Backbone as a ProteinNet text record, in pm:
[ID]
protein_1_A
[PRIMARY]
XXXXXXXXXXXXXXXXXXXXXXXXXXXXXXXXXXXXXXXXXXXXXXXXXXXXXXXXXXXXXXXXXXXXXXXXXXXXXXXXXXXXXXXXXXXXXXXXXXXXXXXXXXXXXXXXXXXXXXXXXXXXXXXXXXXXXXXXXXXXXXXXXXXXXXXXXXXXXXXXXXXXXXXXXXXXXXXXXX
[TERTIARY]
-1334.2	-1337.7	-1299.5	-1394.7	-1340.2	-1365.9	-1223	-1197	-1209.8	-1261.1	-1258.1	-1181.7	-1086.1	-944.6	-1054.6	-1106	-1139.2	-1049.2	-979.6	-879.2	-930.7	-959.6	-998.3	-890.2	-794.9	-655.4	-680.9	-639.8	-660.3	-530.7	-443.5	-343.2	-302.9	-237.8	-190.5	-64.9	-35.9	46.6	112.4	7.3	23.9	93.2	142.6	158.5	67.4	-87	-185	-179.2	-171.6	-204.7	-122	8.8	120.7	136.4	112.4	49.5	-64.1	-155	-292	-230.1	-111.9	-94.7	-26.3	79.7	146	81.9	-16.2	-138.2	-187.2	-212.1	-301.1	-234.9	-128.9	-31.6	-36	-37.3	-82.4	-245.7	-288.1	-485.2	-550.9	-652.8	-756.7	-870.8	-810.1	-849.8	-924.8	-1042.8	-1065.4	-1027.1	-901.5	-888	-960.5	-1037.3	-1084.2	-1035.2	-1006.9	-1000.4	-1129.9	-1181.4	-1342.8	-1261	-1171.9	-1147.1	-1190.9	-1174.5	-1284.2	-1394.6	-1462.1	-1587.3	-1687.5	-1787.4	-1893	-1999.6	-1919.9	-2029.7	-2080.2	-2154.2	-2240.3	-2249.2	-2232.4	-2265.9	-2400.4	-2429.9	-2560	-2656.4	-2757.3	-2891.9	-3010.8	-2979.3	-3044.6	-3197.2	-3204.7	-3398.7	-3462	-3407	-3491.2	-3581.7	-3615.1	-3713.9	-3814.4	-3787	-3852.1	-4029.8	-4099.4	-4189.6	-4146.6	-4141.2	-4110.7	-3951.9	-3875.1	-3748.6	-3654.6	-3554.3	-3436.2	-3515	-3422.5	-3487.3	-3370.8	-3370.4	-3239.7	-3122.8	-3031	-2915.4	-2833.5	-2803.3	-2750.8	-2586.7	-2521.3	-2412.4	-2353.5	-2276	-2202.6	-2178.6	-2283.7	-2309.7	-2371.1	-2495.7	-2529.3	-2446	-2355.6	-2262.5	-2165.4	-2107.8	-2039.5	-2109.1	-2224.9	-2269.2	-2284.4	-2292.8	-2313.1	-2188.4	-2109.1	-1927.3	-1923.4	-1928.7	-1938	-2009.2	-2175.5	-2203.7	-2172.2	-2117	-2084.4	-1922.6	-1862.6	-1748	-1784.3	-1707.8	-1700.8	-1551.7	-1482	-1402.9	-1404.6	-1394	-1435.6	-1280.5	-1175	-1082	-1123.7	-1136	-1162.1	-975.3	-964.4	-787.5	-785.2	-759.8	-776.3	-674.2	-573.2	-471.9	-584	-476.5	-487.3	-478.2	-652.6	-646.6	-719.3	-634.4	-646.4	-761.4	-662.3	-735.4	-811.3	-900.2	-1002.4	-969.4	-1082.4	-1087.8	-1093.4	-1056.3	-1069	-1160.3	-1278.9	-1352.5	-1392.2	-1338.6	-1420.3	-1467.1	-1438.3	-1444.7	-1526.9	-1564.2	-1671.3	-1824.4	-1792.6	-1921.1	-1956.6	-1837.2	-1933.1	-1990.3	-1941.3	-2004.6	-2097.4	-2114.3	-2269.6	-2321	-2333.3	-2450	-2524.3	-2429.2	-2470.9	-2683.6	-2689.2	-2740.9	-2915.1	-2869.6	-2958.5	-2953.6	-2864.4	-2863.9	-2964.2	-2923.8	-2989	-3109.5	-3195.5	-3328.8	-3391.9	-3264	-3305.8	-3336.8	-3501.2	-3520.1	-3436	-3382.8	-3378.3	-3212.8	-3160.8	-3005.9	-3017.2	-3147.2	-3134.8	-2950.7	-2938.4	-2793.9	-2726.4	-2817.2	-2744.7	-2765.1	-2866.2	-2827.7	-2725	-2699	-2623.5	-2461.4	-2458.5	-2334	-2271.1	-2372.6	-2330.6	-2296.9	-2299.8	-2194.8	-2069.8	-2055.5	-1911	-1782.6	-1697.8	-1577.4	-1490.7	-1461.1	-1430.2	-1281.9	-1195.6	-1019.7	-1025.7	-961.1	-941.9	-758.9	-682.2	-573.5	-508.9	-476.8	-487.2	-297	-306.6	-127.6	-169.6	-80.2	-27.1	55	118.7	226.3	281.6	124.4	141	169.4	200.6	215.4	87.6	53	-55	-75.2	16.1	-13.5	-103.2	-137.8	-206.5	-302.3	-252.9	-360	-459.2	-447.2	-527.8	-620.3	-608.5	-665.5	-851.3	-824.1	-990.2	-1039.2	-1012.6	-1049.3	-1067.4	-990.7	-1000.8	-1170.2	-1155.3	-1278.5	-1379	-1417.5	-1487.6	-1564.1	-1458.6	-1453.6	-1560.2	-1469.3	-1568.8	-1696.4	-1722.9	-1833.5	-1919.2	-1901.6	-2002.7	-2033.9	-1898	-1946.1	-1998	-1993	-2085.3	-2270.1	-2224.3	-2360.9	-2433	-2403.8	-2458.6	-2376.2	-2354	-2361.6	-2234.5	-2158.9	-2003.9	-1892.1	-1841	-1751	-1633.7	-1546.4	-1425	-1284.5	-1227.6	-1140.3	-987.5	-978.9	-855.2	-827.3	-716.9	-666.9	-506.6	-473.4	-381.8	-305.3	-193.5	-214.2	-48.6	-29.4	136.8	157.6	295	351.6	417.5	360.8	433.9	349.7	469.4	398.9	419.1	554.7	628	563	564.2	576.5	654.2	639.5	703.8	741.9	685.3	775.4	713.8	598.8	522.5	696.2	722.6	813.9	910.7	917.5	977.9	971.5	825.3	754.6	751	859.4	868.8	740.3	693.7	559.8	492.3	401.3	339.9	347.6	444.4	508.2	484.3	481.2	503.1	339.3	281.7	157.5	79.2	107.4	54.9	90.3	197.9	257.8	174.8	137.5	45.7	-92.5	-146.8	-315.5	-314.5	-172.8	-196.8	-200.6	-116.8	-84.3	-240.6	-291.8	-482.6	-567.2	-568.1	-650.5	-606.5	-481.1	-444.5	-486.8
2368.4	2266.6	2132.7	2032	1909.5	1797.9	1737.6	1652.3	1488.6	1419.2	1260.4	1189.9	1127.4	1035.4	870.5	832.9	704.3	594.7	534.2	449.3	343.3	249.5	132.7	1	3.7	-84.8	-190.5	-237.3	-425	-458.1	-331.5	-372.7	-202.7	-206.6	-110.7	-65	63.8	169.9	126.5	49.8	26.2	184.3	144.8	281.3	367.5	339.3	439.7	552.1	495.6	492	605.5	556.3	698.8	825.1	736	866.9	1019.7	928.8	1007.5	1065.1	1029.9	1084.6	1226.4	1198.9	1296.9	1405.3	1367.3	1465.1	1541.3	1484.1	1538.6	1609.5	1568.2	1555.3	1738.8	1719.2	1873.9	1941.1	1827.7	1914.6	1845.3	1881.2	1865.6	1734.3	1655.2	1480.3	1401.5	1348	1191.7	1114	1014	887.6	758.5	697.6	581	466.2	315.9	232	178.1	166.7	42	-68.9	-110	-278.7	-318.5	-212.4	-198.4	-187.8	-149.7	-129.8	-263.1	-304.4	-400.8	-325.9	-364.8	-308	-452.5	-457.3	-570.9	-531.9	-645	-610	-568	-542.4	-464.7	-614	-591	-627.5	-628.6	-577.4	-507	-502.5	-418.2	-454.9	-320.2	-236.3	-78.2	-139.9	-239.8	-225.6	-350.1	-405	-468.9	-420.3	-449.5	-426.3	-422.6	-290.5	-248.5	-218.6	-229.5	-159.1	-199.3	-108.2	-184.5	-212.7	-269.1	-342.6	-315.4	-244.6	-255.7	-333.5	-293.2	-378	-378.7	-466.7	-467.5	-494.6	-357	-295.3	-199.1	-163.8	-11.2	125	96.1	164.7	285.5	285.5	364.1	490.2	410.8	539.7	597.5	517.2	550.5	639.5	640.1	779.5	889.2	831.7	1020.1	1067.6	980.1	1032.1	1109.6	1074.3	1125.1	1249.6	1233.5	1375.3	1468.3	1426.9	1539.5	1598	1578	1626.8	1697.4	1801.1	1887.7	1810.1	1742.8	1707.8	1531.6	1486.8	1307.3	1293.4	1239.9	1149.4	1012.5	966.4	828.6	798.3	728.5	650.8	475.1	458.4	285.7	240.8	127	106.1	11.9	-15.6	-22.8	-154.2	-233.4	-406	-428.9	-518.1	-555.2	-497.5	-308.5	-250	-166.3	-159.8	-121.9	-65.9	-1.2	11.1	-98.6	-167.2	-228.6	-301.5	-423.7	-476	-384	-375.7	-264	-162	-69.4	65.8	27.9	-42.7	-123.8	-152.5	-163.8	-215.8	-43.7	6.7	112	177.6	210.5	287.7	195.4	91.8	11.3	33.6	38.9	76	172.1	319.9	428.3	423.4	320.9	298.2	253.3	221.5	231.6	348.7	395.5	541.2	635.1	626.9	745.4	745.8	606.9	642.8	583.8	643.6	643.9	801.4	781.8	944.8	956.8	933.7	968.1	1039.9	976.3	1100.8	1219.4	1249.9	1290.9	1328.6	1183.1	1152.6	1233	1237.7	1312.1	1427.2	1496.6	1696.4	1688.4	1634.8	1684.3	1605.2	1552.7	1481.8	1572.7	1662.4	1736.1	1861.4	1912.2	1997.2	1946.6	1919.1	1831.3	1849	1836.6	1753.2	1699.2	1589.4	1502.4	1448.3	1399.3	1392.3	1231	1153.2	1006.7	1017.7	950.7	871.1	760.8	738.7	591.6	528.5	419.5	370.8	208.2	169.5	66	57.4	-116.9	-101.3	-138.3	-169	-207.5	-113	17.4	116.1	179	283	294	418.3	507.4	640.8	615.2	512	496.6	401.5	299.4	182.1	237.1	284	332.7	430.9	529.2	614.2	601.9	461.2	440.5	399.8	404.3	399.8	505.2	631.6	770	815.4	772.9	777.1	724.5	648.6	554.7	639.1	717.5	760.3	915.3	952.1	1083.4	1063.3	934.4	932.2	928	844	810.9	961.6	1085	1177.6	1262.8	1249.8	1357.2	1302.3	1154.5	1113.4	1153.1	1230.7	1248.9	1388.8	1429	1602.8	1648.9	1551.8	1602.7	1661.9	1784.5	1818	1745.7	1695.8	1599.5	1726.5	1744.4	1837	1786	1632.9	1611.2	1455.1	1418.8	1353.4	1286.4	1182.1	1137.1	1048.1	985.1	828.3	833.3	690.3	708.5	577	519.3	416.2	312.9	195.9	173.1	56.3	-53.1	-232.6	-303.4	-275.1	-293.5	-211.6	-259	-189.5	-49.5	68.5	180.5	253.6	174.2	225.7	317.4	345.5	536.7	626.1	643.3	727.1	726.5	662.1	687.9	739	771.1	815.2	992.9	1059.7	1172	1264.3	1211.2	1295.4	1300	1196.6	1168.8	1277.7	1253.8	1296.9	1452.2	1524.2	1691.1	1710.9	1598.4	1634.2	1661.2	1540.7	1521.3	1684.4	1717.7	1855.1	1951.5	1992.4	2041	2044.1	1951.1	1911.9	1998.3	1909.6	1948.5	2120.9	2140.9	2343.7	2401.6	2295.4	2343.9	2347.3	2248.7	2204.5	2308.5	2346.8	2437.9	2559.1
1128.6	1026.3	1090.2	1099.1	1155.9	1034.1	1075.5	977.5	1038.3	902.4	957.4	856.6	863.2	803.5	819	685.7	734.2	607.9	740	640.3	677	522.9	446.6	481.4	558	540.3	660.3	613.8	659.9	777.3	776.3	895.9	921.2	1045.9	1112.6	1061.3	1001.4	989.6	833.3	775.8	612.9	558	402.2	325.4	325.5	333.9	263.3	457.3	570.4	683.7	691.6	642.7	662	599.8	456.8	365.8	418.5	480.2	519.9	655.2	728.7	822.8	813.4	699.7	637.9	610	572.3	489	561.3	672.3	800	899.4	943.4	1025.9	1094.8	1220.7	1286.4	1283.8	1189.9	1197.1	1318.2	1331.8	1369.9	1336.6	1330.4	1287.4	1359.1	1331.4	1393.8	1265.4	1334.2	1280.6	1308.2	1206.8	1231.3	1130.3	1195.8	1096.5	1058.4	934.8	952.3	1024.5	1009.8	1032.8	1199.9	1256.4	1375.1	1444.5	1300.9	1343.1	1247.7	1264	1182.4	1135.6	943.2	849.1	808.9	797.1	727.6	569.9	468.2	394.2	322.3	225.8	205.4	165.2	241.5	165.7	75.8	-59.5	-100.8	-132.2	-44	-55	-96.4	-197.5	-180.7	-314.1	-367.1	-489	-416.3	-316.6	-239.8	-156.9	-161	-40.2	84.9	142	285.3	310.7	197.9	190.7	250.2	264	389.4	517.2	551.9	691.8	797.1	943	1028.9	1046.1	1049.3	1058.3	1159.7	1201.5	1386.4	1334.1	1327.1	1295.3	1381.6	1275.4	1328.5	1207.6	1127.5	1030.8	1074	1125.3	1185.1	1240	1326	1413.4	1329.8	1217	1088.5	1018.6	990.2	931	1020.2	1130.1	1216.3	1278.1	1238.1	1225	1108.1	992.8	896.2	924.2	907.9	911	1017.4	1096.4	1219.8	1173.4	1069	996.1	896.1	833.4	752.1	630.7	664.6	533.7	581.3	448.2	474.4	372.4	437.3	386.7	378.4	264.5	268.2	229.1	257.2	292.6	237	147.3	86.1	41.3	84.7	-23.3	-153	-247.1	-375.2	-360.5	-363.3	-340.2	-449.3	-566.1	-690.1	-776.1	-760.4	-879	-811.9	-689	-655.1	-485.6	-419.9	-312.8	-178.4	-56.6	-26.1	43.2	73.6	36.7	204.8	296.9	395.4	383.7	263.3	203.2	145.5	45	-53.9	51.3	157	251.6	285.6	338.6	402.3	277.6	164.2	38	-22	-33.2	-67.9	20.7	163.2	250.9	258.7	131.4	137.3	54.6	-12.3	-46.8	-19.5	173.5	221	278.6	334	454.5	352.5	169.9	105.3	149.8	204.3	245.3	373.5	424.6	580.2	639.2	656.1	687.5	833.9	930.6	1025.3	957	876.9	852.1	750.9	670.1	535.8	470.3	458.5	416.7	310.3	153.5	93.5	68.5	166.8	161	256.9	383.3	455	400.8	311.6	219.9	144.9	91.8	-22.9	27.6	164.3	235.3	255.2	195.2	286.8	166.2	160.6	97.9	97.2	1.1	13.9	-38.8	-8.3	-62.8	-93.1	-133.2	-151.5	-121.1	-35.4	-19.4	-35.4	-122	-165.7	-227.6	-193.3	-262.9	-269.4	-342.7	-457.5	-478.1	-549.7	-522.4	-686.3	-773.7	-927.9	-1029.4	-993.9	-1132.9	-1085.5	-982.5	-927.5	-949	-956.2	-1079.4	-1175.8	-1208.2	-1378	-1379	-1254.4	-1218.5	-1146.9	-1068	-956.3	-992.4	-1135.1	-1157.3	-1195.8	-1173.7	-1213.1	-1085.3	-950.9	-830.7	-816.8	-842.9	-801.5	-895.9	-1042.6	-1096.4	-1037.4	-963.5	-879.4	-760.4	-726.8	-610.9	-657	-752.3	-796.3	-834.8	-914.2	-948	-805.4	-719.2	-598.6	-538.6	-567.7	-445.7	-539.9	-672.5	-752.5	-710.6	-706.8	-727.4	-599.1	-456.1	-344.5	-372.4	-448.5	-471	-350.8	-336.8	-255.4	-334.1	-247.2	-339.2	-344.5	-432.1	-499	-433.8	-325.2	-297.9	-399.9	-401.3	-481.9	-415.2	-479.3	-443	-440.9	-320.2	-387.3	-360	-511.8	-539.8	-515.5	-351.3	-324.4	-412.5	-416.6	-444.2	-320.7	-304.5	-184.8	-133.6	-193.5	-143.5	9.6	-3.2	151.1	278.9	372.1	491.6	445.4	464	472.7	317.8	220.6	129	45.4	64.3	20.7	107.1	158.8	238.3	136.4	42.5	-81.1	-195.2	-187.5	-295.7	-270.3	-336.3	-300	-386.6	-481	-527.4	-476.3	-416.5	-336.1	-195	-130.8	-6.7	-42	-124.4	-192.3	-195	-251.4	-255	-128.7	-26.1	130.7	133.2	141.5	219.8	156.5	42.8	29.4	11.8	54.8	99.8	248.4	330.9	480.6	468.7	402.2	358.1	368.3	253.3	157.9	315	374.7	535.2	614.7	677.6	741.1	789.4
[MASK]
++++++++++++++++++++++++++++++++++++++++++++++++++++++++++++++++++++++++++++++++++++++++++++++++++++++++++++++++++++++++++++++++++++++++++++++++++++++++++++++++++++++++++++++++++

């Protein structure tokens, strides 16, 4: 079972970063940040004459990370309300990959499953829960299975490590992966 951790976070060893590490912590992981890699945002041309058109990115290699994994952590802190605007690029692009014959993207998507990791620092138990909806909807909509998820608390540098629900939950995802 190989797993890919792709965290959405805009700086190094954020809450959501530690969270997902917790989670993971002893498996069998590729960690990637997007903030490293160049997604372009989407162009949308599929109702266009002649369709998407190539994009001189790193999208490309982002999906055959993806499909060369069997579990997809997507990892996002909680940026006003929503997923963060790098996570937002690579999942609008999905849009072209759906009809890019060279990946047939969403049969080989819908083997897969999928976890969301995510923290906030606004009441994010309750705020956040419509990101997690967000999230299900996109992987129902490419026929992925939804394995679970889950939502830490934690604005500061370090302060999910406080969030002992959270922390109980990681411990048992990593248990579920194991």
């Amino acid at each position: 079972m190989k797993i890919l951790a792709i965290n959405g976070s805009a700086r190094d060893d954020g809450n959501t970063e530690l969270l997902t590490k917790k989670a993971l912590d002893g498996l069998d992981v590729t960690h990637i940040h997007l903030r490293d890699f160049n997604i372009r945002p989407i162009d949308d041309l599929r109702h266009t004459e002649g369709g998407f058109q190539p994009v001189e990115d790193d999208n490309d290699r982002l999906v055959e990370m993806m499909l060369d994994h069997d579990i997809l952590v997507f990892a996002t802190p909680v940026y006003w309300y929503g997923m963060s605007g790098i996570m937002k690029n690579l999942i609008d692009r999905w849009s072209q990959n759906l009809r890019d014959s060279r990946f047939d993207f969403k049969d080989k998507l819908s083997k897969k499953t999928a976890y969301v990791i995510c923290c906030g620092g606004d009441n994010p138990k309750l705020k956040a829960l419509p990101l997690i909806q967000q999230f299900s909807y996109i992987f129902d909509f490419v026929s992925m299975e939804f394995g679970g998820y889950i939502i830490g608390k934690g604005n500061q540098p370090g302060e999910v490590l406080n969030d002992i629900e959270a922390l109980a939950q990681a411990e048992q995802l990593n248990k579920h992966l194991n």
